[in-house]
PDB file of C-alpha atoms in Angstrom:
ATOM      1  CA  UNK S   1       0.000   0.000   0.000  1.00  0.00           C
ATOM      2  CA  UNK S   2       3.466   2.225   0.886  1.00  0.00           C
ATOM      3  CA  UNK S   3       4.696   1.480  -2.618  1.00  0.00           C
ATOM      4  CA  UNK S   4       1.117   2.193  -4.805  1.00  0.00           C
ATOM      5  CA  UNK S   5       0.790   5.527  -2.354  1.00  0.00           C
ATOM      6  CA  UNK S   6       4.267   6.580  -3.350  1.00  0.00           C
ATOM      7  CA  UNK S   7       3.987   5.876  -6.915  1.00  0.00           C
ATOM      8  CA  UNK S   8       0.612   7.348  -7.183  1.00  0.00           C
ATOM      9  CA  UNK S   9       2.008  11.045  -5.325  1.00  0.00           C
ATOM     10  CA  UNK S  10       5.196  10.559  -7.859  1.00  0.00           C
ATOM     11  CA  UNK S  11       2.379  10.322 -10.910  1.00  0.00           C
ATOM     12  CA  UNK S  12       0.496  13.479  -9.492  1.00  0.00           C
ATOM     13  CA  UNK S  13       4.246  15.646  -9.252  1.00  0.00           C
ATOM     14  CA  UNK S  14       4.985  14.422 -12.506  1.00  0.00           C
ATOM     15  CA  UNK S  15       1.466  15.249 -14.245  1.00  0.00           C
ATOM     16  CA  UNK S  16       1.560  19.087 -12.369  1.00  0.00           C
ATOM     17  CA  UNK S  17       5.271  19.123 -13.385  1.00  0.00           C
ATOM     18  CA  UNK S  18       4.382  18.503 -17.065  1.00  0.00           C
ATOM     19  CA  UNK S  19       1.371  20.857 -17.209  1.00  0.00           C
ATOM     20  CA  UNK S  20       3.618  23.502 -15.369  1.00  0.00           C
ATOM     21  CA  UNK S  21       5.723  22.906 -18.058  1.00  0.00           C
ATOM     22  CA  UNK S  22       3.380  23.686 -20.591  1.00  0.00           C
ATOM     23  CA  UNK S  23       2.197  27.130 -18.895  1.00  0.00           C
ATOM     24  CA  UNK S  24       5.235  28.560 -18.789  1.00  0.00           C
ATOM     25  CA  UNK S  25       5.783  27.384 -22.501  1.00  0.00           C
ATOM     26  CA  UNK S  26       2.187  29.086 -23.267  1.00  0.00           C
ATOM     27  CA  UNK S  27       3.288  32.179 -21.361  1.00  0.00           C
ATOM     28  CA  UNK S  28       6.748  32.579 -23.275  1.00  0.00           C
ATOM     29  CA  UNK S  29       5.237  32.364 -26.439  1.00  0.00           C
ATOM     30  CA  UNK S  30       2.128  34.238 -25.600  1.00  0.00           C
ATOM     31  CA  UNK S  31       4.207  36.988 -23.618  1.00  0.00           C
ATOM     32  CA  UNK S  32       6.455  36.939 -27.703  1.00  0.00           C
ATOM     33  CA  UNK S  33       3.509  37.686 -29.798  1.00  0.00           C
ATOM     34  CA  UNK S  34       2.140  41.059 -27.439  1.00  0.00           C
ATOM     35  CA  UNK S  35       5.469  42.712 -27.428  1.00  0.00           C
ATOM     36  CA  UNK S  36       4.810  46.456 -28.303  1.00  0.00           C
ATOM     37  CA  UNK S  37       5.370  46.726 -32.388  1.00  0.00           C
ATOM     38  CA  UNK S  38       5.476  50.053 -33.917  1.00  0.00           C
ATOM     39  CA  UNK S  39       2.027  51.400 -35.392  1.00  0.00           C
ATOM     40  CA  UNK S  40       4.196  52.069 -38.614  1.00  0.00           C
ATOM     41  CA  UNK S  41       7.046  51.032 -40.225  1.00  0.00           C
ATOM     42  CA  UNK S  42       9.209  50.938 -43.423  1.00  0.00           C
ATOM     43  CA  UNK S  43      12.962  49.423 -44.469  1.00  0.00           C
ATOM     44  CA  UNK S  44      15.334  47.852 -47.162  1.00  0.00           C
ATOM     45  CA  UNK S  45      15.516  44.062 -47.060  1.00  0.00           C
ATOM     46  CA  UNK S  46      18.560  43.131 -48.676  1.00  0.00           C
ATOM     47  CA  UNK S  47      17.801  39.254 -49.530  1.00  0.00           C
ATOM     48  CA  UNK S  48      20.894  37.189 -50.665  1.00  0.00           C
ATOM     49  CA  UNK S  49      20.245  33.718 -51.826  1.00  0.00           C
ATOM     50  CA  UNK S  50      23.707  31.081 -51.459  1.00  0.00           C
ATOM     51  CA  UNK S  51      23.751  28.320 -53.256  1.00  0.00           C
ATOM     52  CA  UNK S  52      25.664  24.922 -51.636  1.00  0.00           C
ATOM     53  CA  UNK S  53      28.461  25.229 -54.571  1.00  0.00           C
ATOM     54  CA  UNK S  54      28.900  29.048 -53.060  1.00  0.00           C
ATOM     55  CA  UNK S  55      27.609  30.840 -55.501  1.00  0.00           C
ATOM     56  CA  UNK S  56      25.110  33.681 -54.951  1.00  0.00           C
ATOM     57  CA  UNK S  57      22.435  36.317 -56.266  1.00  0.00           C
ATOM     58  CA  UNK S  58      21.074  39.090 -54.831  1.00  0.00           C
ATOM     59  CA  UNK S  59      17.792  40.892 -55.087  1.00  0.00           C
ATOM     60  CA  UNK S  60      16.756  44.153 -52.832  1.00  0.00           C
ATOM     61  CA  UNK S  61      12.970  44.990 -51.899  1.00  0.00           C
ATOM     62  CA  UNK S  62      11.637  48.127 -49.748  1.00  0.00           C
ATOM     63  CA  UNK S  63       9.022  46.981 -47.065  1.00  0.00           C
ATOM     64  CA  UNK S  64       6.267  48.583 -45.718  1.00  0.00           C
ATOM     65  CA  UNK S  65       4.217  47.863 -42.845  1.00  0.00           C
ATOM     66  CA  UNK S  66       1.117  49.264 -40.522  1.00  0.00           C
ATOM     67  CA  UNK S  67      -1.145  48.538 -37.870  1.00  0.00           C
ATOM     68  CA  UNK S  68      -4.512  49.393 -36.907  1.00  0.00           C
ATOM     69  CA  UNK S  69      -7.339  47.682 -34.586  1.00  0.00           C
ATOM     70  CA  UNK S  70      -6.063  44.273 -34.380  1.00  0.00           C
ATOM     71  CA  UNK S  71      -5.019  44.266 -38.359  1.00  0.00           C
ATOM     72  CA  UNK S  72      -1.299  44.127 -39.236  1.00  0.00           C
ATOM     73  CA  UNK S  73      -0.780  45.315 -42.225  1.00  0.00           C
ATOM     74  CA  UNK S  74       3.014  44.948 -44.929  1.00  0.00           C
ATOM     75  CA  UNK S  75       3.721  45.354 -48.057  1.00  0.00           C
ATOM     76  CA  UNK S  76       6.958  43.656 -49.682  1.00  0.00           C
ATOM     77  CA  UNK S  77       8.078  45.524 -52.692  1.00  0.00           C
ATOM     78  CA  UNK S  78      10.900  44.372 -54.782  1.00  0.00           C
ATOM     79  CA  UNK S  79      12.814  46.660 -56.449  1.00  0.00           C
ATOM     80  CA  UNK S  80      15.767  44.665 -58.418  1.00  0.00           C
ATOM     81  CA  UNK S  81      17.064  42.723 -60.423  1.00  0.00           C
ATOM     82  CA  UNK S  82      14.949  43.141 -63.450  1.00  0.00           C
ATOM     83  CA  UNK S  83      13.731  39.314 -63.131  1.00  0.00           C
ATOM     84  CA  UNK S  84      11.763  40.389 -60.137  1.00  0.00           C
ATOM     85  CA  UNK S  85      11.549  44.286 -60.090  1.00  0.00           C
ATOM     86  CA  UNK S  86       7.923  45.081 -59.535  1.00  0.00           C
ATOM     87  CA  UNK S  87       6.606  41.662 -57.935  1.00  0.00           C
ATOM     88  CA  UNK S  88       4.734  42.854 -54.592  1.00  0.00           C
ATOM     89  CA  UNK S  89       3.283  41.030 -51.675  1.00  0.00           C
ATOM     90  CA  UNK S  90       0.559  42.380 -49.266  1.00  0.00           C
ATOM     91  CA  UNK S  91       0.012  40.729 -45.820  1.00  0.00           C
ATOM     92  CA  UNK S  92      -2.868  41.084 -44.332  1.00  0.00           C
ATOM     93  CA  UNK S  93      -2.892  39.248 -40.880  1.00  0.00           C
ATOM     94  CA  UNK S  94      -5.665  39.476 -38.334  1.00  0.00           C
ATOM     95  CA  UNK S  95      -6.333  38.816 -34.424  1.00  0.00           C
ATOM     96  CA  UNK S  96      -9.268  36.946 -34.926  1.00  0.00           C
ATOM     97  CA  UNK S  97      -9.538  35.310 -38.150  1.00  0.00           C
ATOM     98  CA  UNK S  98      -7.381  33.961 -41.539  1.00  0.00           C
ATOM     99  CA  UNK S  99      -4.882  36.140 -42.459  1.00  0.00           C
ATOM    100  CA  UNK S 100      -4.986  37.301 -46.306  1.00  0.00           C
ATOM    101  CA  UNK S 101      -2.100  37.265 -48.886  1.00  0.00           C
ATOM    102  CA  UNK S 102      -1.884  38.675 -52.079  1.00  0.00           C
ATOM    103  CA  UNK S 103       0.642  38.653 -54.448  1.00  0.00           C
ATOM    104  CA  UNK S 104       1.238  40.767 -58.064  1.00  0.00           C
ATOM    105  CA  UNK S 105       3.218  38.931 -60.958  1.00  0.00           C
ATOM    106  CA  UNK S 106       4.335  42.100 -63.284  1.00  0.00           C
ATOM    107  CA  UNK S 107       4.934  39.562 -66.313  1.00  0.00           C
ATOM    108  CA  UNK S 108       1.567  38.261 -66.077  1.00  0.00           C
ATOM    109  CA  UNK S 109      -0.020  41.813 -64.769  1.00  0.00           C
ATOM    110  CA  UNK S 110      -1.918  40.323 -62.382  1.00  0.00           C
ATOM    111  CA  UNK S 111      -3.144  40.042 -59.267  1.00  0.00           C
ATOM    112  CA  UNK S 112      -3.932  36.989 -57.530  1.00  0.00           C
ATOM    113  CA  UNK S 113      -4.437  35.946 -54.002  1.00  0.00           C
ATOM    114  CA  UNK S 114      -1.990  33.327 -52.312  1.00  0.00           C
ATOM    115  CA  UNK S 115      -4.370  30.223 -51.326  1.00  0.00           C
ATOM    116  CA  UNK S 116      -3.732  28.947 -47.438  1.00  0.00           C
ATOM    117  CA  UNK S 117      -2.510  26.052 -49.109  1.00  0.00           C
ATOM    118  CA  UNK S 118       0.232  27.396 -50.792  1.00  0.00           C
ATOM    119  CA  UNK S 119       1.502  29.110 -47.886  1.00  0.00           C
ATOM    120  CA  UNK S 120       4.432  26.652 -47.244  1.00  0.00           C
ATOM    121  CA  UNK S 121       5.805  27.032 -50.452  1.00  0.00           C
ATOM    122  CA  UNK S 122       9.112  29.217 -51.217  1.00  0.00           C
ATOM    123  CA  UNK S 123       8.600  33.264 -50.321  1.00  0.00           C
ATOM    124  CA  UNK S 124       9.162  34.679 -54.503  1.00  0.00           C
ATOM    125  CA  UNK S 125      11.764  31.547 -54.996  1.00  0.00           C
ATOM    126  CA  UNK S 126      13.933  32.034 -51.554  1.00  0.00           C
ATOM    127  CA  UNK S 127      14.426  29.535 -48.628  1.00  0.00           C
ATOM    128  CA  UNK S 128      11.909  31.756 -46.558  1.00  0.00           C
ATOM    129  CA  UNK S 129       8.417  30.647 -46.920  1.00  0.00           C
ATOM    130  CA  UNK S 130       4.886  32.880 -47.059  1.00  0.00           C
ATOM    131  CA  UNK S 131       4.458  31.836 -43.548  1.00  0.00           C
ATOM    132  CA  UNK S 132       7.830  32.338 -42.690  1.00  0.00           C
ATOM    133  CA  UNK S 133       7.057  36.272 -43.505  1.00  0.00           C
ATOM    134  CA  UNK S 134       4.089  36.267 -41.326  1.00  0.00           C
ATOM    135  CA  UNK S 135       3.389  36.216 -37.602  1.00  0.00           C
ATOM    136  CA  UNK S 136       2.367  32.355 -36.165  1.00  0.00           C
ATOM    137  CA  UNK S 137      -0.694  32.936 -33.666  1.00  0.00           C
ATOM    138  CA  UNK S 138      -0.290  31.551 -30.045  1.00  0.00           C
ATOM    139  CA  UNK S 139      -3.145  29.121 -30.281  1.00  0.00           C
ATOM    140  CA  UNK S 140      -2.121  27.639 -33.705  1.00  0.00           C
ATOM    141  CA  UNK S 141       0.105  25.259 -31.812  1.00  0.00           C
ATOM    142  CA  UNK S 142       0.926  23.104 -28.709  1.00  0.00           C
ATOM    143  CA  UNK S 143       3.758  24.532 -27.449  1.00  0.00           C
ATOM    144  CA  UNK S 144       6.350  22.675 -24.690  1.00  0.00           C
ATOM    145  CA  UNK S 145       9.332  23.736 -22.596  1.00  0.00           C
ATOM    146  CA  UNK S 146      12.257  21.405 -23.231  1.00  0.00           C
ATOM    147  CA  UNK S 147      14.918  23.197 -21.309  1.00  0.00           C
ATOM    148  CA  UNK S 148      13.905  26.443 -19.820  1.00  0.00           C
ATOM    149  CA  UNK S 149      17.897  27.726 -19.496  1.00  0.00           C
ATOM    150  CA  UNK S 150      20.076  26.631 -22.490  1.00  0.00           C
ATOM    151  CA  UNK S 151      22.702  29.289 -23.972  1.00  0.00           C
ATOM    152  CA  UNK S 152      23.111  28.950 -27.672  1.00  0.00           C
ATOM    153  CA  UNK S 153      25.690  30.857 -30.310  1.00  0.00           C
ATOM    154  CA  UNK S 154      24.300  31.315 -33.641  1.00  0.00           C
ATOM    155  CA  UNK S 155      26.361  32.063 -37.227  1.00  0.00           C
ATOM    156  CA  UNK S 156      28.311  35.462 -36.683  1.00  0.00           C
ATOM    157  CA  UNK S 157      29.190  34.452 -33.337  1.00  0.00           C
ATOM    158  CA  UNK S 158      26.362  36.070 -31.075  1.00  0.00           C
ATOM    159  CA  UNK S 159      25.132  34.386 -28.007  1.00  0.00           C
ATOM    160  CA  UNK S 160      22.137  34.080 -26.535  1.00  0.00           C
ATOM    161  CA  UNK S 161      20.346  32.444 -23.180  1.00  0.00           C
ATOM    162  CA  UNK S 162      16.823  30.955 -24.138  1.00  0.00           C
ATOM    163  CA  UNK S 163      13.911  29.251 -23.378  1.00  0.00           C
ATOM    164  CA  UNK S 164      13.816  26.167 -25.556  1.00  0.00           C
ATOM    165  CA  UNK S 165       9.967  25.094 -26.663  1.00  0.00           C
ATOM    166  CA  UNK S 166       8.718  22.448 -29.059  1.00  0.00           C
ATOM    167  CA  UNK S 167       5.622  23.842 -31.263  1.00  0.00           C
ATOM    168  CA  UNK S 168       3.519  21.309 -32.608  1.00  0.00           C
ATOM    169  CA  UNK S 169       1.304  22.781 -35.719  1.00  0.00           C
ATOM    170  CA  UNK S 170      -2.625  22.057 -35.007  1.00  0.00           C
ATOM    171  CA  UNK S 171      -3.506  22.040 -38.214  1.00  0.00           C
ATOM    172  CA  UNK S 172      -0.748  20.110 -40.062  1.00  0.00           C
ATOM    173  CA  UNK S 173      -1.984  20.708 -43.768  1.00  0.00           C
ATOM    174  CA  UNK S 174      -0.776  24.869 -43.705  1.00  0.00           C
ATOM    175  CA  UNK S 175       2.557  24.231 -43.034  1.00  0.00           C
ATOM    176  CA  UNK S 176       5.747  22.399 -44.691  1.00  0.00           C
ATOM    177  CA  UNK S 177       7.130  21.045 -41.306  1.00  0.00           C
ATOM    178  CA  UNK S 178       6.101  18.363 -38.277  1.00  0.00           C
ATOM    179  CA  UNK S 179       6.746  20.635 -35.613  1.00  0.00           C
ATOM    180  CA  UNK S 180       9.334  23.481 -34.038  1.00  0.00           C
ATOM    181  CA  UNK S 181      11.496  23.811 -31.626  1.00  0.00           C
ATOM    182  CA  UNK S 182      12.156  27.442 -31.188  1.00  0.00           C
ATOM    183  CA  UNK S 183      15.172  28.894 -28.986  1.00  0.00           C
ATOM    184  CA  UNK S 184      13.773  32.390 -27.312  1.00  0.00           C
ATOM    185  CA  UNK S 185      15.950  34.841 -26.212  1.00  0.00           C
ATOM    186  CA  UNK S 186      15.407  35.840 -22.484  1.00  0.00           C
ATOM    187  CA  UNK S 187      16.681  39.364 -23.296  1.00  0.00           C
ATOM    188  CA  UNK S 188      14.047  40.339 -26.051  1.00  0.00           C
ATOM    189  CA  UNK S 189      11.781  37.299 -26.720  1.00  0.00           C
ATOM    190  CA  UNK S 190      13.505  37.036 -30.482  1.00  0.00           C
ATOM    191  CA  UNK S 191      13.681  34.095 -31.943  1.00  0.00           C
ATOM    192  CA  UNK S 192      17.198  33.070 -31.197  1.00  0.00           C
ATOM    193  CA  UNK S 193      17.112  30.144 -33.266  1.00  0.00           C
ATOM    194  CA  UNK S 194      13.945  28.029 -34.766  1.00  0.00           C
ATOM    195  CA  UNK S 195      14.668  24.238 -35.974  1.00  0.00           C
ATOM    196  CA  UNK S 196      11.900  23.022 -38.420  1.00  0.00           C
ATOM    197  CA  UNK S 197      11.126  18.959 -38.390  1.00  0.00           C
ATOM    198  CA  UNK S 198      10.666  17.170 -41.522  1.00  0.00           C
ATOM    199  CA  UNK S 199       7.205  15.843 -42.129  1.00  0.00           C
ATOM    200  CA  UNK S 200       8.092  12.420 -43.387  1.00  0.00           C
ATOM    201  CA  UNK S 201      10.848  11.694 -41.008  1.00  0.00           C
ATOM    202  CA  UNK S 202      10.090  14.005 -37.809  1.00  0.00           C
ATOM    203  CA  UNK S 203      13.661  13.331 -36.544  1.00  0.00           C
ATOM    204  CA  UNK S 204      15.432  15.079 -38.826  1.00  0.00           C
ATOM    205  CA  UNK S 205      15.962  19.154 -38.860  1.00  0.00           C
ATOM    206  CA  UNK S 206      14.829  20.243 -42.641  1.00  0.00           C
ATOM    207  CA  UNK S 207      15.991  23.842 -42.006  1.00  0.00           C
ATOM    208  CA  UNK S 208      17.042  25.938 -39.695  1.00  0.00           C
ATOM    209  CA  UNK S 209      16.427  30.390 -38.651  1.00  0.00           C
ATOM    210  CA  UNK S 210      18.241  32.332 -36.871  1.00  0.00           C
ATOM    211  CA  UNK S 211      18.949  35.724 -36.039  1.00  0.00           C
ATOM    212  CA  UNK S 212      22.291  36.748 -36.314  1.00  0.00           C
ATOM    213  CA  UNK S 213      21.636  40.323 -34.789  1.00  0.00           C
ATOM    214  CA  UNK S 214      19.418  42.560 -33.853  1.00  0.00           C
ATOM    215  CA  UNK S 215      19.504  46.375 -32.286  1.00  0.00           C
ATOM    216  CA  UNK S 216      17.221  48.611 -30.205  1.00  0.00           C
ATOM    217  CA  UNK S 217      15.573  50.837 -32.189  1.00  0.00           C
ATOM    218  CA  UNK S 218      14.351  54.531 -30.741  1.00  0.00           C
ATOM    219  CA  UNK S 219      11.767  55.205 -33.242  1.00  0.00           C
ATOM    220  CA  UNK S 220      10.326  58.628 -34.662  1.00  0.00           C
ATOM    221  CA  UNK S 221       7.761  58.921 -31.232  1.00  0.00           C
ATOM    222  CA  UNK S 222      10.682  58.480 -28.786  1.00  0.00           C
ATOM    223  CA  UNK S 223       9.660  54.481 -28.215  1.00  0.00           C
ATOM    224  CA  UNK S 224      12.226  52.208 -28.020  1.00  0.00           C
ATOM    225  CA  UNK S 225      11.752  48.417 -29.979  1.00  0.00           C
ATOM    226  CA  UNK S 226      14.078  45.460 -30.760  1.00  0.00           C
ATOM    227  CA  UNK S 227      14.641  45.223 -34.237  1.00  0.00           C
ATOM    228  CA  UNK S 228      16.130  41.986 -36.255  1.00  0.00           C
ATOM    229  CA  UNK S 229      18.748  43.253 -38.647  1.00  0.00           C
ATOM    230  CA  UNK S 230      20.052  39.987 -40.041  1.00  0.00           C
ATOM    231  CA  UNK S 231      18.654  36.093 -40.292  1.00  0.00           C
ATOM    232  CA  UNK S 232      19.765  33.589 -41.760  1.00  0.00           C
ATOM    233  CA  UNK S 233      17.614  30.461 -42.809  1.00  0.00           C
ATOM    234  CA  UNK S 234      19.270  27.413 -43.907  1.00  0.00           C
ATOM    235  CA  UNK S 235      17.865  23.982 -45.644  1.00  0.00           C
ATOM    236  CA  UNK S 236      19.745  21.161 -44.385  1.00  0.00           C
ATOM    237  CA  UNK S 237      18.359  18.790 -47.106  1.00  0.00           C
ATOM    238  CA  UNK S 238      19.850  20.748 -49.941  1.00  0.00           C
ATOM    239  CA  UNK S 239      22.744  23.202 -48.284  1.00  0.00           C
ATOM    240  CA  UNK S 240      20.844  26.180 -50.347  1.00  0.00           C
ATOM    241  CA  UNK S 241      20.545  29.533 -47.823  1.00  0.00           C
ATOM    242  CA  UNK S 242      19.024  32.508 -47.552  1.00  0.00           C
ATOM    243  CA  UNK S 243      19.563  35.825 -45.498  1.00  0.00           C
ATOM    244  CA  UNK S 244      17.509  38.729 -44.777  1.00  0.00           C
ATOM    245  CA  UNK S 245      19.685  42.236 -44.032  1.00  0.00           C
ATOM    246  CA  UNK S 246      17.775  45.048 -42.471  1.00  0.00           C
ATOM    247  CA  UNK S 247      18.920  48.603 -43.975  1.00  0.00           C
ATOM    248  CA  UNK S 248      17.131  51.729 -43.041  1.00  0.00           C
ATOM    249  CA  UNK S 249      14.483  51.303 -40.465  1.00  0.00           C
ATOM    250  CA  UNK S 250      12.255  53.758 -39.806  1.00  0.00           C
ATOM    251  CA  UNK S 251       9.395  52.843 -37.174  1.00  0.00           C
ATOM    252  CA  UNK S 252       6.062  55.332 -36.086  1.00  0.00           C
ATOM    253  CA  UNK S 253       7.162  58.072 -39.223  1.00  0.00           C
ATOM    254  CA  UNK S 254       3.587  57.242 -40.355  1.00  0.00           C
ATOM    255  CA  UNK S 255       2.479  55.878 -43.422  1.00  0.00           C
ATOM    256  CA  UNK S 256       0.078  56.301 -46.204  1.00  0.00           C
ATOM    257  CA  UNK S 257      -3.206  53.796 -46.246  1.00  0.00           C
ATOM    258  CA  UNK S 258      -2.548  53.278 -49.926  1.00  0.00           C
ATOM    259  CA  UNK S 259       0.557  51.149 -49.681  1.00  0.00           C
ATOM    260  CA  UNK S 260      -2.137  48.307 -48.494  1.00  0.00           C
ATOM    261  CA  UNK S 261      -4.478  48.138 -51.489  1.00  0.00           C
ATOM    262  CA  UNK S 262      -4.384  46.080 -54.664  1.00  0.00           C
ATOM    263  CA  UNK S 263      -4.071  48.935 -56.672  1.00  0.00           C
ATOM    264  CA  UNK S 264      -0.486  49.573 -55.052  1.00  0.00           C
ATOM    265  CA  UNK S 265       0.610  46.225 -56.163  1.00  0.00           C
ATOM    266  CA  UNK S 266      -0.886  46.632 -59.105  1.00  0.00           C
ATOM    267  CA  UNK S 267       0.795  50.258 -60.042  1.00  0.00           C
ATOM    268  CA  UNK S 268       3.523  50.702 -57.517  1.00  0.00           C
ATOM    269  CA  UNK S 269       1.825  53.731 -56.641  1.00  0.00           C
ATOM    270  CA  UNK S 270       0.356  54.717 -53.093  1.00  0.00           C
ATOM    271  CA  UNK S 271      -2.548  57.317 -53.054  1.00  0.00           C
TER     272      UNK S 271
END
């Protein structure tokens, strides 16, 4: 009766121990996604794609973002080379219900809106996906605490001390992975690092994020925000990579309504 007693206590520890777990998991993650972002903002994302054999290309496009009553609003505009000057993206992602993607094809002048389904898929041909560009809602997944101290150093040599939580995708079928594990940074709640599981095999890593560095930011209005200014993505199937440099932020300057519409990514022109 000793033995059943003990075992039955060490059951109930390990069950609150688990579900304590998972709140604190919950609350790192939820605390992540209501971090103060600037009600405007615009930069230069300079995206270089490396190849495994070394080689690389480069392409540069001007982003613009807003938000407003629970609607988050950006607008990815690239401006070279020629092979994708004028191909825009508008994000449209909402509190409360499916977030909205469009994207504009100059050489087919058209318009066309980017089905949930194809979400996974490559962000205009890089190792970035559409939902890689986006912002993840807290309730979309299960999230975990698998080490609530560990101290990571990503490429370029910065280091970080993180919470380390497993992700699990609810609904499977909108995204190209099994599950996360994402590395946050105690300092700013960044994503330190994010490892993505392969769906077929859901041992092994298929790519891997991180942030190489990031700044405070005092924007126009005197508020101060952590800003990512380089990340790195890499797929560990093919060696192919891509990073994301920041140049020119500019948060709360304010920004013109007509950056959001179809007509901008139809004309390149905000009215």
């Amino acid at each position: 009766m000793k033995i059943l007693k003990t075992l039955a206590i060490a059951s109930v520890a390990l069950a609150l121990g688990s579900s304590l777990f998972a709140d604190e998991a919950y609350d790192v993650i939820k605390k992540q996604s209501t971090l103060e972002a600037p009600d405007s903002s615009q930069a230069i994302m300079i995206i270089t794609d490396i190849e495994k054999n070394g080689s690389t290309s480069v392409q540069e496009m001007h982003q613009f973002g807003r938000k407003e009553k629970g609607l988050v609003q950006t607008v990815f505009d690239f401006k070279s080379p020629k092979t994708v000057k004028d191909t825009r993206v508008l994000q449209m992602e909402k509190d409360a219900r499916e977030d909205d993607r469009w994207i504009y094809m100059p050489n087919l002048r058209q318009v066309r809106r980017i089905p949930m389904g194809d979400r996974y898929k490559q962000f205009v041909g890089h190792e970035f996906t559409y939902n890689d560009m986006g912002i993840r809602k807290v309730d979309e997944d299960k999230h975990e605490m698998l080490d609530a101290n560990v101290k990571i150093t990503v490429p370029g040599g910065r280091e970080y001390t993180c919470w380390k939580i497993k992700s699990v995708p609810l609904k499977k079928s909108e995204v190209e992975y099994s599950y996360r594990v994402q590395y946050i940074d105690k300092e700013t709640y960044l994503p330190a690092k994010i490892e993505y599981y392969d769906k077929k095999d859901n041992t092994k890593i298929m790519k891997t994020y991180t942030t190489e560095n990031w700044v405070y930011l005092t924007s126009k209005t005197g508020k101060k925000y952590t800003m990512r200014m380089k990340a790195r993505i890499v797929n560990n199937f093919t060696g192919r990579q891509t990073t994301l440099d920041i140049k020119d932020p500019v948060f709360d300057a304010g920004i013109s309504a007509g950056y959001f519409t179809q007509q901008y990514l139809s004309t390149g022109k905000a009215k």
